[in-house]
PDB file of C-alpha atoms and ligand atoms in Angstrom:
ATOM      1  CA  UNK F 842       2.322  -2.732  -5.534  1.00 97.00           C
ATOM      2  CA  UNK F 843      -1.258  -1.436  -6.102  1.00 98.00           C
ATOM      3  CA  UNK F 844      -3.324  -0.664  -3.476  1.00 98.00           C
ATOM      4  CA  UNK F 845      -6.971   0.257  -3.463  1.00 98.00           C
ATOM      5  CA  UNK F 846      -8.760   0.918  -0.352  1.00 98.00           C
ATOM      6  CA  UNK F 847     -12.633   0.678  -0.821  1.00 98.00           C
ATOM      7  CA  UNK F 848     -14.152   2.939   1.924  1.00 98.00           C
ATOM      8  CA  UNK F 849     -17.133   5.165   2.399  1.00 97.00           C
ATOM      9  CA  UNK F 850     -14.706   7.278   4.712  1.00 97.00           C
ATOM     10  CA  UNK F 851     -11.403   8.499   2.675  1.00 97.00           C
ATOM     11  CA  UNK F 852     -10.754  11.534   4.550  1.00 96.00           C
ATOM     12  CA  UNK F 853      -9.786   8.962   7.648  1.00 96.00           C
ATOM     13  CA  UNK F 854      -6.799   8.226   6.105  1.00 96.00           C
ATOM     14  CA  UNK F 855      -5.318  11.523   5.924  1.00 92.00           C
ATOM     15  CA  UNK F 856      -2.160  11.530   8.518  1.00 93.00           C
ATOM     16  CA  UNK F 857      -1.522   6.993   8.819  1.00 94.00           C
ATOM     17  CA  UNK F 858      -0.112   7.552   5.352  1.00 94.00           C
ATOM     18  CA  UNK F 859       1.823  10.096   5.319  1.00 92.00           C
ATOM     19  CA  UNK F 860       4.103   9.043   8.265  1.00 91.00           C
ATOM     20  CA  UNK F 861       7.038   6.593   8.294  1.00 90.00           C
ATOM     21  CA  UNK F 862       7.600   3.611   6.876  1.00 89.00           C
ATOM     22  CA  UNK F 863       4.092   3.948   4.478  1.00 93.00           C
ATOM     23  CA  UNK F 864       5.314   7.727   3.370  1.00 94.00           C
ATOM     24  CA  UNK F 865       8.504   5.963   2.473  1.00 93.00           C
ATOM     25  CA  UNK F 866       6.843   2.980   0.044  1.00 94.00           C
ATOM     26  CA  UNK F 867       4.607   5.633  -1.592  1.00 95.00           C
ATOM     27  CA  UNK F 868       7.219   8.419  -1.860  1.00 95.00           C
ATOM     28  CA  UNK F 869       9.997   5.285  -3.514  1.00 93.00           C
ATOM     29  CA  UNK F 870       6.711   4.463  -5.604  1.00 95.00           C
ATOM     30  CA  UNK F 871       6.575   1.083  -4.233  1.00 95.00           C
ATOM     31  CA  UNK F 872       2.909   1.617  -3.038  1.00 97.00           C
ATOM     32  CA  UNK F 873       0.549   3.182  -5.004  1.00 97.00           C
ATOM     33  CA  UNK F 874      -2.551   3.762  -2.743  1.00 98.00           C
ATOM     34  CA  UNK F 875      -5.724   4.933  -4.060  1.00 98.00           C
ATOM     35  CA  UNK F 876      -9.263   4.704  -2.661  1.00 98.00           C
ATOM     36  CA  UNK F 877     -12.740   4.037  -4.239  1.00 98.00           C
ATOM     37  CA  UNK F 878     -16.240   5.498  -2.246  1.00 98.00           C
ATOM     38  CA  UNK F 879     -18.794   3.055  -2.732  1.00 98.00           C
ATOM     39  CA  UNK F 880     -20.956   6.179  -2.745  1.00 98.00           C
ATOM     40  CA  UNK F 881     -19.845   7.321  -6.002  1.00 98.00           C
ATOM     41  CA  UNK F 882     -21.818   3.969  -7.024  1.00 98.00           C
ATOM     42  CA  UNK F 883     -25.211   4.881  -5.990  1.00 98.00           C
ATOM     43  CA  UNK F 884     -28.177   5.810  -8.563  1.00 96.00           C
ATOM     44  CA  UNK F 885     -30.494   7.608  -5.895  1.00 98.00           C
ATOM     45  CA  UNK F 886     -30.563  10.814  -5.225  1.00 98.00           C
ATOM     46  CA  UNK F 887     -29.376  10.577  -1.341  1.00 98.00           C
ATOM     47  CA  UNK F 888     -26.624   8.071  -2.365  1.00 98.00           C
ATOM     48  CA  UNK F 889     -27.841   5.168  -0.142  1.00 98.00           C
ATOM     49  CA  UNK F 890     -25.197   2.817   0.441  1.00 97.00           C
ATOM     50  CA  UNK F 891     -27.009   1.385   3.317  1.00 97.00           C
ATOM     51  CA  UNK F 892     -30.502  -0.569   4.538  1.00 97.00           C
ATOM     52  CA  UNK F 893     -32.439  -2.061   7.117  1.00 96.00           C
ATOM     53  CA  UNK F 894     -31.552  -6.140   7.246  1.00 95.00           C
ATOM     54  CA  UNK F 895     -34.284  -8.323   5.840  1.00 97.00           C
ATOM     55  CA  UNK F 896     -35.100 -10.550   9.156  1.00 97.00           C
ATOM     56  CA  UNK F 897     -35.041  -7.438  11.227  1.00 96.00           C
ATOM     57  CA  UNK F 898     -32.327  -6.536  13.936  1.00 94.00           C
ATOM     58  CA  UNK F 899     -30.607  -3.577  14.862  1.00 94.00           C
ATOM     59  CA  UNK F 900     -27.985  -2.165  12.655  1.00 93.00           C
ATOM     60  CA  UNK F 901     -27.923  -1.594   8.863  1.00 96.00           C
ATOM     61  CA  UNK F 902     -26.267  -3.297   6.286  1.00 97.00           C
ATOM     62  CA  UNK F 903     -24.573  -2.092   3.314  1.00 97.00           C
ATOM     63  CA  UNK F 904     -26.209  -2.799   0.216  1.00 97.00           C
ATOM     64  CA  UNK F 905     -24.768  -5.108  -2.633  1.00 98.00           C
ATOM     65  CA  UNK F 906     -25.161  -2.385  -5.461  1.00 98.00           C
ATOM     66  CA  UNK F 907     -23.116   0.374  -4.806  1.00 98.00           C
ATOM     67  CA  UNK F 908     -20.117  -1.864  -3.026  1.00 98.00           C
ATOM     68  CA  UNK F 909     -20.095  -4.644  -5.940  1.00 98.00           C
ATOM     69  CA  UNK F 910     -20.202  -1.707  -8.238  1.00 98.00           C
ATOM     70  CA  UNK F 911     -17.212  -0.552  -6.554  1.00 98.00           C
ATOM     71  CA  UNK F 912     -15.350  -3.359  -6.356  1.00 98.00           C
ATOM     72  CA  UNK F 913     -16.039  -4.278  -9.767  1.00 98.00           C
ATOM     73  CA  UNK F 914     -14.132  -0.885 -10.862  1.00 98.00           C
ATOM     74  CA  UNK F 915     -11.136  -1.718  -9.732  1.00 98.00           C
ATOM     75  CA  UNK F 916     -10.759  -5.533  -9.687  1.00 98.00           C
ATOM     76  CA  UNK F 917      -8.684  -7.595 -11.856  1.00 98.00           C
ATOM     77  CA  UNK F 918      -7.526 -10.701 -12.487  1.00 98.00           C
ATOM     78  CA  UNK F 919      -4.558 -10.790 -10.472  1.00 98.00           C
ATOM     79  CA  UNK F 920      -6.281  -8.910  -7.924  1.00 98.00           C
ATOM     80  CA  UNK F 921      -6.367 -10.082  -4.149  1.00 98.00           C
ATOM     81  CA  UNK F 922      -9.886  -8.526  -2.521  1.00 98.00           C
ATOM     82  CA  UNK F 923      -9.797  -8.860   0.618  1.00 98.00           C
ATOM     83  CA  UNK F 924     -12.815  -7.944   2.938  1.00 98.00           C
ATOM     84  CA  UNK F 925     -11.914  -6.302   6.319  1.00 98.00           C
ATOM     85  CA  UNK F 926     -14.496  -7.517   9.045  1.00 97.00           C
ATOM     86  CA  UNK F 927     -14.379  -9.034  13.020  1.00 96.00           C
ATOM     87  CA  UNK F 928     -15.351 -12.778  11.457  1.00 95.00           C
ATOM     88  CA  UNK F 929     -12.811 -12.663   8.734  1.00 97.00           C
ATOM     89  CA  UNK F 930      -9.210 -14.871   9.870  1.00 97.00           C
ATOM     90  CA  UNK F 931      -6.967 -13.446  11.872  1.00 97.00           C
ATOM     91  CA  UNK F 932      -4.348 -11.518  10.406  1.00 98.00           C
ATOM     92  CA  UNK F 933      -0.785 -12.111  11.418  1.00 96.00           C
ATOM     93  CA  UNK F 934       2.900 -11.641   9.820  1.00 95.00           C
ATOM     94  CA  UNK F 935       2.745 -14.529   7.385  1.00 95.00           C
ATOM     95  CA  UNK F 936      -0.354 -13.170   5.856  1.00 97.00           C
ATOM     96  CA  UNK F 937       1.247  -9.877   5.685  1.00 97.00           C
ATOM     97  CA  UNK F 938       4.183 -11.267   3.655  1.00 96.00           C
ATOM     98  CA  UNK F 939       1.502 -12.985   1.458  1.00 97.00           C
ATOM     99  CA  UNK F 940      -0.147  -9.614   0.725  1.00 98.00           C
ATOM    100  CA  UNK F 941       3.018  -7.939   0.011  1.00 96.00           C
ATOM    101  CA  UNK F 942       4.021 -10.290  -2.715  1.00 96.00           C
ATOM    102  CA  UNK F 943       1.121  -9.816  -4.204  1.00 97.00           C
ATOM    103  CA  UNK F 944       0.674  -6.896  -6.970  1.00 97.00           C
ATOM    104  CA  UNK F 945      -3.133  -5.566  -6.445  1.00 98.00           C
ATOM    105  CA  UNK F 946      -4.285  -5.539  -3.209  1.00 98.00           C
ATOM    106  CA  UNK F 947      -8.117  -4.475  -2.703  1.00 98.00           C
ATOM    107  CA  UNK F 948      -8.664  -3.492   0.822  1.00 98.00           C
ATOM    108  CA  UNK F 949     -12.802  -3.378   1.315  1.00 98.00           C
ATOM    109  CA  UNK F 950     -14.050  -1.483   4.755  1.00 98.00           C
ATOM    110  CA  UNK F 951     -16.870  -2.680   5.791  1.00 92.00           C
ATOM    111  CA  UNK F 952     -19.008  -0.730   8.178  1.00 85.00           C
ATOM    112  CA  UNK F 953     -22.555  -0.781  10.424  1.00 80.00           C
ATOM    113  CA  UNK F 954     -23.493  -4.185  10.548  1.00 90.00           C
ATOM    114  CA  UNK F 955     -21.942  -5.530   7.820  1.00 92.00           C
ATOM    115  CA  UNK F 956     -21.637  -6.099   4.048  1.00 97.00           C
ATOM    116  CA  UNK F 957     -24.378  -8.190   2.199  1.00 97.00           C
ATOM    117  CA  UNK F 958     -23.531 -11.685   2.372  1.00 97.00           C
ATOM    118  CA  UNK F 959     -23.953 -11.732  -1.790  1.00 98.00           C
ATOM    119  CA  UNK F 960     -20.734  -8.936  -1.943  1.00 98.00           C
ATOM    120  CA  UNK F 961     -19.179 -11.455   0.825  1.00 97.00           C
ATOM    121  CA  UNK F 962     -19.003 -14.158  -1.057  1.00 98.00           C
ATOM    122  CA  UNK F 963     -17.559 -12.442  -4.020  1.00 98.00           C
ATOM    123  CA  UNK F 964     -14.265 -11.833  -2.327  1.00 98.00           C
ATOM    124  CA  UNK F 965     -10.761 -13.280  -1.906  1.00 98.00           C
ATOM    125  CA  UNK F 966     -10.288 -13.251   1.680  1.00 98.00           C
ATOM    126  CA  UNK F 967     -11.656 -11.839   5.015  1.00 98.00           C
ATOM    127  CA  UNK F 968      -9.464 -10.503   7.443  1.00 98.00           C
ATOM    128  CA  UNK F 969      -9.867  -9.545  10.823  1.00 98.00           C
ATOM    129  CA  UNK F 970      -7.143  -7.350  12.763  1.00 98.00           C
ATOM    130  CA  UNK F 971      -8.026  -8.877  16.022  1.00 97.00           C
ATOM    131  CA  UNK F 972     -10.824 -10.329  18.627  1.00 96.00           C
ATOM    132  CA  UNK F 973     -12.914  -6.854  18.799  1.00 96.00           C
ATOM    133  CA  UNK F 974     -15.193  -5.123  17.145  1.00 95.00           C
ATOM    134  CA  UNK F 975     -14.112  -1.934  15.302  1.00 96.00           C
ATOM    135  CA  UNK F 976     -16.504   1.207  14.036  1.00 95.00           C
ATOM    136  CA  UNK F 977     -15.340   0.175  10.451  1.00 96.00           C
ATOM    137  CA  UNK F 978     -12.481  -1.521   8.621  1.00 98.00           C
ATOM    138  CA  UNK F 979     -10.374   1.353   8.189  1.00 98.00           C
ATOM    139  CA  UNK F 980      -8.615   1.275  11.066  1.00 98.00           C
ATOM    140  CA  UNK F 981      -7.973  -2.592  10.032  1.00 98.00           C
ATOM    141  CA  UNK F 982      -6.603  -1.174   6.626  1.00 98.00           C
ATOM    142  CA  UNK F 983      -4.258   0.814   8.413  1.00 98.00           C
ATOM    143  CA  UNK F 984      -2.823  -1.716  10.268  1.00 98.00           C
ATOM    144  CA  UNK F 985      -2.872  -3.671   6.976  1.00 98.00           C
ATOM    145  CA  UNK F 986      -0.812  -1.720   5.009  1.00 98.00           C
ATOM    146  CA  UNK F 987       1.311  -0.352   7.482  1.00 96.00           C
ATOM    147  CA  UNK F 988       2.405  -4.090   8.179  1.00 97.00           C
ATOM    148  CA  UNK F 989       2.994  -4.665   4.430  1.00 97.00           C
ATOM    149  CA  UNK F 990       4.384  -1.308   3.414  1.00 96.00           C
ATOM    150  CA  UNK F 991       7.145  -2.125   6.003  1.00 94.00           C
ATOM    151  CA  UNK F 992       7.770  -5.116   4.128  1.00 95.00           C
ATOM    152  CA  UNK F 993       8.899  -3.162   1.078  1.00 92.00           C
ATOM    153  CA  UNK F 994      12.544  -2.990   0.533  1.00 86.00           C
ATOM    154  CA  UNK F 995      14.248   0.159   2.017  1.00 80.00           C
ATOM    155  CA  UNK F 996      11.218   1.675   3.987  1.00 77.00           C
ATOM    156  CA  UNK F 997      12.734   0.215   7.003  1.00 80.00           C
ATOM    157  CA  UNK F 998      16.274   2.109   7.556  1.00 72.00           C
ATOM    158  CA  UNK F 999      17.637  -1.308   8.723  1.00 71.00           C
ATOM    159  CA  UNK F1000      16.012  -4.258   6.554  1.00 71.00           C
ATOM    160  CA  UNK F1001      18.119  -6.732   9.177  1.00 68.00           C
ATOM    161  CA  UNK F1002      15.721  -5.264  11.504  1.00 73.00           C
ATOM    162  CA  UNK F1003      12.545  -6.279   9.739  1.00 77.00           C
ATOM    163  CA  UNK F1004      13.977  -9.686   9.440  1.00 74.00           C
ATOM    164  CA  UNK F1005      14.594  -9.871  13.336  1.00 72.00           C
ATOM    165  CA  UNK F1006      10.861  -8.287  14.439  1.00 76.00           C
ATOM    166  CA  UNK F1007       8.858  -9.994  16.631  1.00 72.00           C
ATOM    167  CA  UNK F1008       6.763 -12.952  14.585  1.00 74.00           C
ATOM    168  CA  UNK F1009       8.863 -12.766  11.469  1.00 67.00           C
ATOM    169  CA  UNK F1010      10.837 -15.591  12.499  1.00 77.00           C
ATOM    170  CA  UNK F1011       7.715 -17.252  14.031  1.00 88.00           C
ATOM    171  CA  UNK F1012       8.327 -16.123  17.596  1.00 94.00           C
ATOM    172  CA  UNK F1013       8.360 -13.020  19.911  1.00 95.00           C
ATOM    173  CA  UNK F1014      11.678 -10.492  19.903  1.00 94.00           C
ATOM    174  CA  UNK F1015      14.229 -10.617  22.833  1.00 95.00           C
ATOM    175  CA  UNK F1016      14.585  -7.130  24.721  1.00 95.00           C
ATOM    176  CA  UNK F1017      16.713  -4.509  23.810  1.00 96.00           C
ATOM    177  CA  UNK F1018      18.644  -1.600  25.272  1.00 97.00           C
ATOM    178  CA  UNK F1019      20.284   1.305  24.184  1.00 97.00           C
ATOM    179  CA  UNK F1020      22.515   3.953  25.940  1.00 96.00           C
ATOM    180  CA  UNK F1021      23.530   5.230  28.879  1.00 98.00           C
ATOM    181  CA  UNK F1022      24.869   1.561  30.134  1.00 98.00           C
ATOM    182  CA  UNK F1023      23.141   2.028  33.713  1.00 98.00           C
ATOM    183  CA  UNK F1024      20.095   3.829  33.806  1.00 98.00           C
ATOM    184  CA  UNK F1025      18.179   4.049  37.438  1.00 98.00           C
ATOM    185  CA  UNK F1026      20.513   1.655  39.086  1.00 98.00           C
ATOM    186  CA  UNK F1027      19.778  -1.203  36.313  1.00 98.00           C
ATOM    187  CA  UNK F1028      22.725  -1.855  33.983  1.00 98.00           C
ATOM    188  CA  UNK F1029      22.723  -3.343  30.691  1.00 98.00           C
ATOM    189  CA  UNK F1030      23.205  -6.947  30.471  1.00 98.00           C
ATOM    190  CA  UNK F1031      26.663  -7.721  30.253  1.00 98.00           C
ATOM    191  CA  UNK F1032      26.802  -9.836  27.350  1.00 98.00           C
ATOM    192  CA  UNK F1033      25.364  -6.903  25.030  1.00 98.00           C
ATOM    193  CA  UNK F1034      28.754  -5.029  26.306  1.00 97.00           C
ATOM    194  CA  UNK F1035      31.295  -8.187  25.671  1.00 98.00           C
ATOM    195  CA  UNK F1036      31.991  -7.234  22.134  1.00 98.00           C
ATOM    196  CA  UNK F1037      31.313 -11.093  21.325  1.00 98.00           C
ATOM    197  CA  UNK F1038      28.957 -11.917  18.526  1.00 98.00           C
ATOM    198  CA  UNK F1039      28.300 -15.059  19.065  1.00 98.00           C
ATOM    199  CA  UNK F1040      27.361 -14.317  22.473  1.00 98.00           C
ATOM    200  CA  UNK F1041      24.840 -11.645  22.047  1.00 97.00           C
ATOM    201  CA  UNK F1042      23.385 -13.637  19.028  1.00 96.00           C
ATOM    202  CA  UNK F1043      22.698 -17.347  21.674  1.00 96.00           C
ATOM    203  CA  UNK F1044      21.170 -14.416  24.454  1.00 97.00           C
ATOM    204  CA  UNK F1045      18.919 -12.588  22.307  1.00 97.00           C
ATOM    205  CA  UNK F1046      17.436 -16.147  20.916  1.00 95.00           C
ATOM    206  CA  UNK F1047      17.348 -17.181  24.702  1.00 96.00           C
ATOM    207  CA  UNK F1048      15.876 -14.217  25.554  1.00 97.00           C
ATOM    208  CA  UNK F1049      13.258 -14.200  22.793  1.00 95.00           C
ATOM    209  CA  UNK F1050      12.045 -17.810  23.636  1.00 96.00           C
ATOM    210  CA  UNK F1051      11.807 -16.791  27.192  1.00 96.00           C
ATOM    211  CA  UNK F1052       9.483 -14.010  26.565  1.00 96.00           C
ATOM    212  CA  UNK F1053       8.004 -16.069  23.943  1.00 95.00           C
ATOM    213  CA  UNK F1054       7.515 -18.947  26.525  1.00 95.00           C
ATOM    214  CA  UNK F1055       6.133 -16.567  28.977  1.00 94.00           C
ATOM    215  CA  UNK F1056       3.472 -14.537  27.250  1.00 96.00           C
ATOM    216  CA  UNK F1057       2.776 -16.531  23.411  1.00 95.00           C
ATOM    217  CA  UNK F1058       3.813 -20.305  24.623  1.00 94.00           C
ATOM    218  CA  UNK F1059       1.356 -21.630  21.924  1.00 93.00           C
ATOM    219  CA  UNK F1060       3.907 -19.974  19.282  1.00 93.00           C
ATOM    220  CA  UNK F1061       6.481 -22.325  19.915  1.00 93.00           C
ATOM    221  CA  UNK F1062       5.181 -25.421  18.940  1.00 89.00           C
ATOM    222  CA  UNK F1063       5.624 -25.026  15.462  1.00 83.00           C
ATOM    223  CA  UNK F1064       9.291 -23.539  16.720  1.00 85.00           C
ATOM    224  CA  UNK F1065      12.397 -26.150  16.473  1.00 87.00           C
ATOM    225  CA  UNK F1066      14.659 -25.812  19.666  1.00 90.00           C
ATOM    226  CA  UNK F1067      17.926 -27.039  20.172  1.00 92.00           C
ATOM    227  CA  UNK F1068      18.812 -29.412  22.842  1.00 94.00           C
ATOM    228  CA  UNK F1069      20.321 -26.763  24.711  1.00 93.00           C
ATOM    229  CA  UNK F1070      17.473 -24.375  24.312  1.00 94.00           C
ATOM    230  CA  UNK F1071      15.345 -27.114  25.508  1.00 93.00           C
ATOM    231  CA  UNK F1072      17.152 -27.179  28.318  1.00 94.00           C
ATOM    232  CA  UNK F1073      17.568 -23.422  29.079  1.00 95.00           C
ATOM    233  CA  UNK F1074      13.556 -23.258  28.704  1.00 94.00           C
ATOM    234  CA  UNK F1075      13.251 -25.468  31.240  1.00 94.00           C
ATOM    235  CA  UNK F1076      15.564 -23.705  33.670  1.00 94.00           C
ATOM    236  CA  UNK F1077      14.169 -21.038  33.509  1.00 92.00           C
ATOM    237  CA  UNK F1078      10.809 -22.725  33.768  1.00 90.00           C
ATOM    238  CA  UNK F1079      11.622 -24.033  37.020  1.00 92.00           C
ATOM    239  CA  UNK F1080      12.571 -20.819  38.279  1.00 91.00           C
ATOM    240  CA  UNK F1081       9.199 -19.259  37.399  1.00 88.00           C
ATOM    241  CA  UNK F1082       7.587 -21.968  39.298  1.00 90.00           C
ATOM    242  CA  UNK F1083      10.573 -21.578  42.609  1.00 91.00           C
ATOM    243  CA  UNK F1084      10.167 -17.988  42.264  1.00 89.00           C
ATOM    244  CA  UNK F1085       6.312 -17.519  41.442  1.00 77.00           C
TER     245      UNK F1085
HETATM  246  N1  ADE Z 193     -14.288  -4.154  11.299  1.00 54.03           N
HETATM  247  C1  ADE Z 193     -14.799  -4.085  12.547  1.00 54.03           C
HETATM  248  N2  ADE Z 193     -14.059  -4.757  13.416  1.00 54.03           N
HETATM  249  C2  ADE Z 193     -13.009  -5.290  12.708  1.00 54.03           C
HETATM  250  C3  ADE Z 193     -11.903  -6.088  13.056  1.00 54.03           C
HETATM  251  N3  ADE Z 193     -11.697  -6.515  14.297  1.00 54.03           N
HETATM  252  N4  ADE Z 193     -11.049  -6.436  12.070  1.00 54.03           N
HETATM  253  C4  ADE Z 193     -11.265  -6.038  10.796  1.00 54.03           C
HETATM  254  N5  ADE Z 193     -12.304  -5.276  10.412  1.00 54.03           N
HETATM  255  C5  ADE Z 193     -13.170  -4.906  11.359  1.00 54.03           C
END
């Protein structure tokens, strides 16, 4: 996969992509990352790629010219250009599959107030990484790639674990404990010790609906629950409400 991050800042991504799971995908040659400066696009002397916003207001507003110019360098057909900014939707773990089936990603990071609503409407998608307002979208592109590049086959050690994270299977991830088997007076759940498969599989799923009940609840009601899941929710429900 192709990616092309358009940002007025490359040098911020020195380190993010050199570590883990991303070094992996570009090292395989899975990910190809590359990065465009809008400011190579200017025709002024001072390289502009900023300006007041016609209306008035605070902030300034990068100009159509040098970003379309940018964008149009790199695009192509089976491009996906997606534009990184707090109104775009929301992205989640679907939407990070979707991107990493896709062959030519084009990551644009906006910045100041905005991009010109004319570039806007030129692209694929807008994405916001969550409910706050960044300096920029690079740290969104991070997060971007980072969630796709881990998507990639083998830059996970364990690609079983991928498939068990948190959201991939549409709800939150049960806990999980390593060794020594008592550490600070609490032991390890016994189950996790029995040896029995079966067992530790029906806990973790309990377990992961639990948490998922407690902190997400509005993921599981696109989640299908067995009778007796139904009915362990509810237990343990009513002992949240006992217990307070
Ligand atoms: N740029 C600024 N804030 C952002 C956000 N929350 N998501 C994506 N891009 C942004």
């Amino acid at each position: 996969m192709q990616t092309v991050i358009i940002t007025l800042f490359p040098d911020y991504f020195r380190g993010p992509f050199d570590c883990g799971p991303t070094r992996v995908a570009r090292t395989d040659g899975q990910l190809d990352l590359s990065f465009v400066n809008p400011r190579d696009f200017t025709q002024d002397v001072h390289r502009t790629v900023d300006d007041y916003p016609f209306g008035g207001g605070a902030g300034m507003v990068l100009k159509p010219e040098p970003l379309a110019a940018a964008i149009e360098s790199v695009r192509r057909p089976e491009s996906m250009v997606v534009l990184l900014s707090p109104q775009g939707d929301r992205f989640c773990q679907p939407m990070a599959e979707e991107f990493s089936r896709t062959d030519h990603l084009v990551l644009i990071c906006g910045r100041y107030k905005g991009v010109d609503e004319r570039v806007r409407m030129t692209v694929d998608r807008e994405v916001s990484v969550g409910d706050y307002v960044l300096a920029g979208g690079e740290a969104a592109a991070v997060v971007i790639v980072e969630a796709v590049a881990r998507l990639m086959p083998g830059a996970v050690g364990h690609e079983e674990s991928v498939a068990t994270d948190s959201f991939s299977i549409g709800i939150l991830d049960a806990p999980y404990y390593t060794r020594p088997r008592e550490f600070r007076g609490r032991e390890v759940p016994e189950v996790l010790v029995s040896g029995d498969h079966a067992s530790v599989g029906r806990w973790r799923r309990e377990q992961a609906l639990k948490t998922t009940a407690q902190r997400r609840p509005e993921l599981l009601r696109s989640e299908v629950l067995t009778e007796s899941e139904r009915e362990f929710l509810c237990r343990e429900l009513e002992k949240e409400i006992i217990n307070g």
